[in-house]
Amino acid sequence: MILGIGTDLANIERIAGTLDRFGDRFRNRVFTEREQAKAARRKDEAGTYAKRWAAKEACSKALGTGLAMGISWKDMSVSNLRTGQPVMELTGWAAERLAEMTPAGHKATVHVSLTDDHPWAQAFVVIEAEPVQVD
Ligand SMILES: CC(C)(COP(=O)(O)OP(=O)(O)OC[C@H]1O[C@@H](n2cnc3c(N)ncnc32)[C@H](O)[C@@H]1OP(=O)(O)O)[C@@H](O)C(=O)NCCC(=O)NCCS
């Protein structure tokens, strides 16, 4: 069953402006070390951050919380499989929220898909729950 969906569109130029203005203060507040390492290796650093920003916003919508005050952005992070497929990892409050919304006897999976076409970066997140197999 589907527990939640979320979407977000982020402007890469706006993220580039924030990076110019706040630099590491912005990077460290919003992105994990792993996300920062990926962006630093890329030619399109702002685009890489904008997709991940959109993913965090979309994920907060799928969790039904939105970006309430005091939540940690780093508790919703994106990593990539060897194939390039993005994977959303939840920790802290986000993992707790996911556990709360997952029905008993089910296991939740967070699916994420990203795209960008300058100046826009877009993310979709779908949270699915499957019954846990009992032998
Ligand atoms: C997946 C693919 C269609 C992306 O298209 P694109 O036009 O380059 O880029 P888009 O802006 O639409 O999307 C980019 C995002 O797609 C996602 N993506 C990349 N590979 C993916 C895959 N195999 N499955 C699902 N999503 C994937 C990533 O999140 C990427 O953004 P990120 O690298 O910042 O996380 C393209 O990379 C492709 O055809 N890859 C083919 C396979 C390949 O090269 N594999 C290499 C390792 S086996």
mmCIF file of C-alpha atoms and ligand atoms in Angstrom:
data_model
loop_
_atom_site.group_PDB
_atom_site.id
_atom_site.type_symbol
_atom_site.label_atom_id
_atom_site.label_comp_id
_atom_site.label_asym_id
_atom_site.label_seq_id
_atom_site.Cartn_x
_atom_site.Cartn_y
_atom_site.Cartn_z
ATOM 1 C CA MET A 1 0.000 0.000 0.000
ATOM 2 C CA ILE A 2 1.029 3.613 -0.551
ATOM 3 C CA LEU A 3 1.561 5.506 2.713
ATOM 4 C CA GLY A 4 2.550 8.853 1.245
ATOM 5 C CA ILE A 5 3.689 10.794 -1.795
ATOM 6 C CA GLY A 6 5.562 14.073 -2.076
ATOM 7 C CA THR A 7 6.977 16.242 -4.825
ATOM 8 C CA ASP A 8 9.110 19.362 -5.050
ATOM 9 C CA LEU A 9 10.607 21.642 -7.670
ATOM 10 C CA ALA A 10 13.791 23.552 -6.743
ATOM 11 C CA ASN A 11 15.444 26.388 -8.632
ATOM 12 C CA ILE A 12 19.131 25.611 -9.299
ATOM 13 C CA GLU A 13 19.995 29.334 -9.647
ATOM 14 C CA ARG A 14 18.515 30.044 -6.227
ATOM 15 C CA ILE A 15 20.542 27.195 -4.704
ATOM 16 C CA ALA A 16 23.665 28.520 -6.504
ATOM 17 C CA GLY A 17 22.995 31.960 -4.983
ATOM 18 C CA THR A 18 22.615 30.468 -1.504
ATOM 19 C CA LEU A 19 25.872 28.519 -1.963
ATOM 20 C CA ASP A 20 27.668 31.746 -3.015
ATOM 21 C CA ARG A 21 26.251 33.666 -0.084
ATOM 22 C CA PHE A 22 26.440 31.158 2.761
ATOM 23 C CA GLY A 23 28.913 28.530 1.483
ATOM 24 C CA ASP A 24 29.755 25.856 4.045
ATOM 25 C CA ARG A 25 27.199 27.177 6.561
ATOM 26 C CA PHE A 26 24.465 26.168 4.102
ATOM 27 C CA ARG A 27 26.214 22.937 3.045
ATOM 28 C CA ASN A 28 26.731 21.786 6.622
ATOM 29 C CA ARG A 29 23.258 22.731 7.849
ATOM 30 C CA VAL A 30 21.361 20.909 5.086
ATOM 31 C CA PHE A 31 23.529 18.181 3.534
ATOM 32 C CA THR A 32 25.290 15.111 4.943
ATOM 33 C CA GLU A 33 29.013 14.595 4.421
ATOM 34 C CA ARG A 34 28.183 11.972 1.815
ATOM 35 C CA GLU A 35 25.925 14.364 -0.113
ATOM 36 C CA GLN A 36 28.580 17.077 0.089
ATOM 37 C CA ALA A 37 31.299 14.724 -1.153
ATOM 38 C CA LYS A 38 29.157 13.788 -4.172
ATOM 39 C CA ALA A 39 28.378 17.437 -4.999
ATOM 40 C CA ALA A 40 32.056 18.444 -4.639
ATOM 41 C CA ARG A 41 33.079 15.792 -7.201
ATOM 42 C CA ARG A 42 30.530 17.045 -9.732
ATOM 43 C CA LYS A 43 30.876 19.793 -12.337
ATOM 44 C CA ASP A 44 27.310 20.886 -11.578
ATOM 45 C CA GLU A 45 27.579 21.311 -7.819
ATOM 46 C CA ALA A 46 24.484 23.542 -7.528
ATOM 47 C CA GLY A 47 22.383 21.165 -9.651
ATOM 48 C CA THR A 48 23.441 18.207 -7.498
ATOM 49 C CA TYR A 49 22.475 20.110 -4.337
ATOM 50 C CA ALA A 50 19.209 21.357 -5.882
ATOM 51 C CA LYS A 51 18.080 17.783 -6.661
ATOM 52 C CA ARG A 52 18.875 16.733 -3.102
ATOM 53 C CA TRP A 53 17.139 19.816 -1.683
ATOM 54 C CA ALA A 54 14.047 18.898 -3.726
ATOM 55 C CA ALA A 55 14.306 15.297 -2.458
ATOM 56 C CA LYS A 56 14.319 16.446 1.174
ATOM 57 C CA GLU A 57 11.294 18.700 0.624
ATOM 58 C CA ALA A 58 9.434 15.958 -1.277
ATOM 59 C CA CYS A 59 10.268 13.433 1.447
ATOM 60 C CA SER A 60 8.980 15.717 4.203
ATOM 61 C CA LYS A 61 5.722 15.985 2.258
ATOM 62 C CA ALA A 62 5.496 12.217 1.841
ATOM 63 C CA LEU A 63 6.059 11.874 5.586
ATOM 64 C CA GLY A 64 3.160 14.272 6.081
ATOM 65 C CA THR A 65 5.198 16.630 8.238
ATOM 66 C CA GLY A 66 6.293 19.318 5.782
ATOM 67 C CA LEU A 67 9.332 21.260 6.875
ATOM 68 C CA ALA A 68 8.273 22.115 10.410
ATOM 69 C CA MET A 69 10.563 24.198 12.593
ATOM 70 C CA GLY A 70 13.357 22.317 14.242
ATOM 71 C CA ILE A 71 13.509 19.330 11.907
ATOM 72 C CA SER A 72 16.930 18.295 10.699
ATOM 73 C CA TRP A 73 17.385 18.288 6.936
ATOM 74 C CA LYS A 74 20.264 15.875 7.296
ATOM 75 C CA ASP A 75 17.867 13.214 8.630
ATOM 76 C CA MET A 76 16.568 12.817 5.045
ATOM 77 C CA SER A 77 19.524 12.184 2.739
ATOM 78 C CA VAL A 78 20.160 10.869 -0.756
ATOM 79 C CA SER A 79 22.822 8.370 -1.758
ATOM 80 C CA ASN A 80 23.246 6.591 -5.093
ATOM 81 C CA LEU A 81 23.519 2.906 -5.913
ATOM 82 C CA ARG A 82 26.291 1.826 -8.308
ATOM 83 C CA THR A 83 23.732 2.035 -11.131
ATOM 84 C CA GLY A 84 23.150 5.725 -10.325
ATOM 85 C CA GLN A 85 19.713 5.073 -8.860
ATOM 86 C CA PRO A 86 19.075 7.412 -5.919
ATOM 87 C CA VAL A 87 18.134 6.011 -2.517
ATOM 88 C CA MET A 88 16.589 8.005 0.333
ATOM 89 C CA GLU A 89 17.956 7.291 3.815
ATOM 90 C CA LEU A 90 16.014 8.374 6.881
ATOM 91 C CA THR A 91 17.514 8.821 10.342
ATOM 92 C CA GLY A 92 16.505 10.583 13.582
ATOM 93 C CA TRP A 93 13.070 12.247 13.579
ATOM 94 C CA ALA A 94 12.386 11.208 9.952
ATOM 95 C CA ALA A 95 12.981 7.521 10.724
ATOM 96 C CA GLU A 96 10.753 7.874 13.818
ATOM 97 C CA ARG A 97 7.992 9.480 11.758
ATOM 98 C CA LEU A 98 8.267 6.692 9.153
ATOM 99 C CA ALA A 99 7.979 4.062 11.888
ATOM 100 C CA GLU A 100 4.900 5.834 13.330
ATOM 101 C CA MET A 101 3.086 5.863 10.000
ATOM 102 C CA THR A 102 3.936 2.250 9.091
ATOM 103 C CA PRO A 103 1.116 -0.182 9.982
ATOM 104 C CA ALA A 104 1.948 -3.087 12.291
ATOM 105 C CA GLY A 105 3.289 -6.127 10.436
ATOM 106 C CA HIS A 106 4.525 -4.003 7.518
ATOM 107 C CA LYS A 107 7.896 -2.831 6.256
ATOM 108 C CA ALA A 108 8.156 0.620 4.659
ATOM 109 C CA THR A 109 10.267 1.542 1.629
ATOM 110 C CA VAL A 110 10.970 5.118 0.542
ATOM 111 C CA HIS A 111 11.267 5.455 -3.238
ATOM 112 C CA VAL A 112 12.808 8.582 -4.767
ATOM 113 C CA SER A 113 13.292 9.770 -8.332
ATOM 114 C CA LEU A 114 15.251 12.887 -9.333
ATOM 115 C CA THR A 115 15.667 14.915 -12.502
ATOM 116 C CA ASP A 116 17.046 18.281 -13.535
ATOM 117 C CA ASP A 117 16.860 20.493 -16.586
ATOM 118 C CA HIS A 118 18.433 23.851 -15.853
ATOM 119 C CA PRO A 119 17.222 25.919 -14.002
ATOM 120 C CA TRP A 120 14.884 23.346 -12.453
ATOM 121 C CA ALA A 121 15.503 20.311 -10.278
ATOM 122 C CA GLN A 122 12.630 18.005 -9.385
ATOM 123 C CA ALA A 123 12.040 15.151 -6.974
ATOM 124 C CA PHE A 124 9.259 12.649 -6.374
ATOM 125 C CA VAL A 125 9.054 10.508 -3.267
ATOM 126 C CA VAL A 126 6.681 7.581 -2.713
ATOM 127 C CA ILE A 127 6.497 5.718 0.592
ATOM 128 C CA GLU A 128 5.282 2.148 0.237
ATOM 129 C CA ALA A 129 4.451 -0.419 2.903
ATOM 130 C CA GLU A 130 4.535 -4.165 2.284
ATOM 131 C CA PRO A 131 3.403 -6.886 4.681
ATOM 132 C CA VAL A 132 6.333 -8.597 6.365
ATOM 133 C CA GLN A 133 6.498 -12.279 5.354
ATOM 134 C CA VAL A 134 5.898 -14.588 8.273
ATOM 135 C CA ASP A 135 7.248 -18.163 7.846
HETATM 136 C C1 LIG B 1 19.151 7.252 -15.589
HETATM 137 C C2 LIG B 1 19.327 8.269 -16.716
HETATM 138 C C3 LIG B 1 18.206 8.064 -17.713
HETATM 139 C C4 LIG B 1 19.305 9.685 -16.145
HETATM 140 O O1 LIG B 1 19.026 10.624 -17.164
HETATM 141 P P1 LIG B 1 19.708 12.058 -17.334
HETATM 142 O O2 LIG B 1 19.003 12.739 -18.411
HETATM 143 O O3 LIG B 1 21.189 11.862 -17.396
HETATM 144 O O4 LIG B 1 19.509 12.862 -15.995
HETATM 145 P P2 LIG B 1 18.212 13.362 -15.200
HETATM 146 O O5 LIG B 1 18.467 14.795 -14.831
HETATM 147 O O6 LIG B 1 16.915 13.070 -15.852
HETATM 148 O O7 LIG B 1 18.288 12.455 -13.894
HETATM 149 C C5 LIG B 1 19.435 12.403 -13.147
HETATM 150 C C6 LIG B 1 19.120 11.588 -11.923
HETATM 151 O O8 LIG B 1 18.637 10.311 -12.324
HETATM 152 C C7 LIG B 1 18.865 9.397 -11.252
HETATM 153 N N1 LIG B 1 19.378 8.142 -11.797
HETATM 154 C C8 LIG B 1 20.573 7.902 -12.352
HETATM 155 N N2 LIG B 1 20.672 6.601 -12.677
HETATM 156 C C9 LIG B 1 19.512 6.003 -12.336
HETATM 157 C C10 LIG B 1 19.006 4.670 -12.416
HETATM 158 N N3 LIG B 1 19.732 3.684 -12.911
HETATM 159 N N4 LIG B 1 17.759 4.421 -11.949
HETATM 160 C C11 LIG B 1 17.006 5.395 -11.419
HETATM 161 N N5 LIG B 1 17.439 6.694 -11.306
HETATM 162 C C12 LIG B 1 18.673 6.981 -11.778
HETATM 163 C C13 LIG B 1 19.881 10.065 -10.324
HETATM 164 O O9 LIG B 1 19.212 10.447 -9.126
HETATM 165 C C14 LIG B 1 20.327 11.297 -11.098
HETATM 166 O O10 LIG B 1 20.637 12.400 -10.277
HETATM 167 P P3 LIG B 1 21.875 12.316 -9.262
HETATM 168 O O11 LIG B 1 22.981 11.605 -9.983
HETATM 169 O O12 LIG B 1 22.199 13.726 -8.902
HETATM 170 O O13 LIG B 1 21.378 11.513 -8.074
HETATM 171 C C15 LIG B 1 20.679 8.077 -17.434
HETATM 172 O O14 LIG B 1 21.734 8.383 -16.531
HETATM 173 C C16 LIG B 1 20.875 6.685 -18.013
HETATM 174 O O15 LIG B 1 20.264 6.324 -19.001
HETATM 175 N N6 LIG B 1 21.727 5.888 -17.459
HETATM 176 C C17 LIG B 1 21.947 4.595 -18.085
HETATM 177 C C18 LIG B 1 22.718 3.644 -17.362
HETATM 178 C C19 LIG B 1 24.073 4.048 -16.982
HETATM 179 O O16 LIG B 1 24.709 4.945 -17.482
HETATM 180 N N7 LIG B 1 24.507 3.313 -15.980
HETATM 181 C C20 LIG B 1 25.804 3.484 -15.460
HETATM 182 C C21 LIG B 1 26.074 2.477 -14.376
HETATM 183 S S1 LIG B 1 25.487 0.856 -14.724
#
